[in-house]
Short mmCIF file of C-alpha atoms and ligand atoms in Angstrom, two decimals:
data_model
loop_
_atom_site.label_atom_id
_atom_site.label_comp_id
_atom_site.label_asym_id
_atom_site.label_seq_id
_atom_site.Cartn_x
_atom_site.Cartn_y
_atom_site.Cartn_z
CA MET P 3 10.92 -18.24 21.02
CA LYS P 4 9.53 -18.22 17.57
CA ALA P 5 7.82 -15.06 16.52
CA HIS P 6 4.41 -15.66 15.08
CA LEU P 7 3.46 -13.66 12.11
CA TYR P 8 0.05 -12.19 11.89
CA PRO P 9 -1.97 -13.93 9.19
CA GLU P 10 -1.80 -10.84 7.04
CA GLN P 11 2.01 -10.72 7.28
CA GLU P 12 2.16 -14.41 6.46
CA LEU P 13 0.05 -13.79 3.39
CA ARG P 14 2.25 -10.87 2.37
CA ARG P 15 5.34 -13.01 2.73
CA ARG P 16 3.67 -15.59 0.54
CA ALA P 17 2.73 -13.02 -2.08
CA MET P 18 6.23 -11.54 -2.13
CA GLY P 19 7.67 -15.02 -2.51
CA TRP P 20 5.47 -15.53 -5.54
CA ALA P 21 6.43 -12.13 -6.95
CA LEU P 22 10.08 -13.22 -6.87
CA ARG P 23 9.27 -16.52 -8.47
CA LEU P 24 7.18 -14.95 -11.18
CA LYS P 25 9.73 -12.20 -11.65
CA VAL P 26 7.23 -9.43 -11.28
CA ASN P 27 7.44 -6.32 -9.22
CA PRO P 28 4.05 -5.04 -8.11
CA GLY P 29 3.80 -1.27 -7.86
CA SER P 30 2.20 -1.87 -4.51
CA LEU P 31 0.75 -4.80 -2.66
CA ARG P 32 -2.08 -4.07 -0.33
CA PHE P 33 -4.50 -6.02 1.75
CA GLU P 34 -7.95 -4.59 1.84
CA ALA P 35 -11.35 -5.51 3.11
CA LEU P 36 -12.62 -6.28 -0.34
CA LYS P 37 -16.17 -7.36 -0.07
CA ASP P 38 -17.05 -8.65 -3.49
CA ARG P 39 -13.78 -9.95 -4.83
CA TRP P 40 -10.67 -11.78 -3.81
CA GLY P 41 -8.07 -9.76 -5.57
CA TYR P 42 -7.49 -6.88 -7.88
CA CYS P 43 -4.78 -5.78 -10.25
CA SER P 44 -4.87 -2.30 -11.68
CA LEU P 45 -3.57 -1.34 -15.08
CA THR P 46 -0.60 0.23 -13.37
CA GLY P 47 0.39 -2.97 -11.62
CA ASP P 48 -0.93 -2.25 -8.17
CA VAL P 49 -2.20 -5.41 -6.56
CA ALA P 50 -4.76 -5.64 -3.79
CA LEU P 51 -5.74 -8.83 -2.04
CA ALA P 52 -8.77 -9.45 0.12
CA LEU P 53 -7.98 -9.55 3.82
CA ASP P 54 -10.21 -12.53 4.42
CA LEU P 55 -8.10 -14.53 1.99
CA VAL P 56 -6.23 -15.48 5.14
CA ASP P 57 -9.13 -17.74 6.07
CA GLN P 58 -9.01 -19.58 2.78
CA ASP P 59 -7.22 -22.72 1.79
CA GLU P 60 -3.57 -22.14 0.91
CA ARG P 61 -4.03 -23.51 -2.58
CA PHE P 62 -6.74 -20.98 -3.18
CA GLN P 63 -4.58 -18.20 -1.73
CA ASP P 64 -1.80 -19.13 -4.14
CA TYR P 65 -4.22 -19.15 -7.04
CA VAL P 66 -5.48 -15.63 -6.34
CA ILE P 67 -1.97 -14.33 -5.64
CA VAL P 68 -0.50 -15.83 -8.80
CA HIS P 69 -3.46 -14.78 -10.89
CA GLU P 70 -3.15 -11.15 -9.91
CA LEU P 71 0.63 -11.02 -10.03
CA LEU P 72 0.69 -12.54 -13.50
CA HIS P 73 -1.46 -9.69 -14.70
CA ILE P 74 1.56 -7.47 -14.23
CA ARG P 75 3.15 -9.46 -17.04
CA VAL P 76 0.10 -10.37 -19.08
CA ARG P 77 -2.82 -8.01 -18.93
CA SER P 78 -5.48 -10.14 -20.52
CA HIS P 79 -6.93 -13.56 -19.79
CA GLY P 80 -5.84 -14.90 -23.16
CA LYS P 81 -3.90 -18.02 -24.01
CA ARG P 82 -0.59 -16.65 -22.77
CA PHE P 83 -2.11 -15.87 -19.43
CA THR P 84 -3.73 -19.24 -18.90
CA ALA P 85 -0.56 -21.02 -20.07
CA LEU P 86 1.48 -19.20 -17.44
CA LEU P 87 -1.17 -19.76 -14.82
CA SER P 88 -1.21 -23.48 -15.59
CA ALA P 89 2.56 -23.63 -15.30
CA TYR P 90 2.43 -22.40 -11.73
CA ILE P 91 -1.01 -23.52 -10.57
CA PRO P 92 -1.78 -26.64 -12.58
CA ASP P 93 -5.17 -27.19 -10.97
CA TRP P 94 -6.38 -23.60 -11.11
CA ARG P 95 -9.47 -24.57 -13.01
CA ASP P 96 -10.67 -26.52 -9.96
CA LEU P 97 -9.92 -23.62 -7.67
CA GLU P 98 -11.41 -20.91 -9.76
CA PRO P 99 -14.25 -19.15 -8.00
CA PRO P 100 -17.15 -17.93 -10.11
CA MET P 101 -14.55 -15.87 -11.72
CA ASP P 102 -13.97 -12.35 -12.39
CA GLY P 103 -15.96 -9.41 -13.19
CA THR P 104 -14.14 -6.67 -14.89
CA GLY P 105 -13.60 -3.34 -13.33
CA PRO P 106 -13.06 -0.27 -15.44
CA ASN P 107 -9.38 -0.30 -14.51
CA GLY P 108 -8.24 -3.84 -14.33
CA CYS P 109 -8.80 -7.37 -13.30
CA GLU P 110 -10.97 -8.25 -10.40
CA VAL P 111 -10.66 -11.88 -9.63
CA GLY P 112 -13.49 -13.84 -8.16
CA ARG P 113 -16.55 -11.71 -8.09
CA ARG P 114 -18.21 -13.41 -5.21
CA GLU P 115 -21.85 -12.77 -5.81
CA SER P 116 -22.21 -13.79 -9.39
CA GLY P 117 -20.63 -15.77 -12.15
CA ARG P 118 -20.10 -12.96 -14.56
CA ASN P 119 -17.82 -13.60 -17.45
CA HIS P 120 -14.17 -13.27 -16.76
CA ARG P 121 -12.81 -10.38 -18.67
CA VAL P 122 -10.14 -7.84 -18.10
CA ALA P 123 -9.74 -4.23 -19.14
CA GLY P 124 -7.58 -3.87 -22.21
CA ASP P 125 -8.09 -7.49 -23.19
CA LYS P 126 -6.12 -8.02 -26.37
CA ASP P 127 -5.26 -11.61 -27.04
CA GLY P 128 -8.20 -12.98 -25.13
CA ARG P 129 -11.16 -14.38 -26.96
ZN1 ZN B 577 -7.70 -11.78 -13.98
#
């Protein structure tokens, strides 16, 4: 009998798979009931993903996962970041939700309620 993973475990497995592929090692990877965003990456490399991401399309899940994990390597949303993102998620521009507010401590992808500009704390090479 095949053991079924809970959706959250499945998503974690997916995220850890991406972490290996992207060669990043998140300080922690949590799933939280984030109400206003899909994912979060702190300046210290702790990644949180919204629990209800499990209800989303897999392509969108991958986008949010890769976006946040890449922030461990590239803090800003500059050219280096978008180049890496495009390498792994070529159609991310189609998937992008009204993207990203900026928290005081890091990236918050996909602010759900508004289309605020996408910025990230400590943005250096972004313009
Ligand atoms: Zn971001």
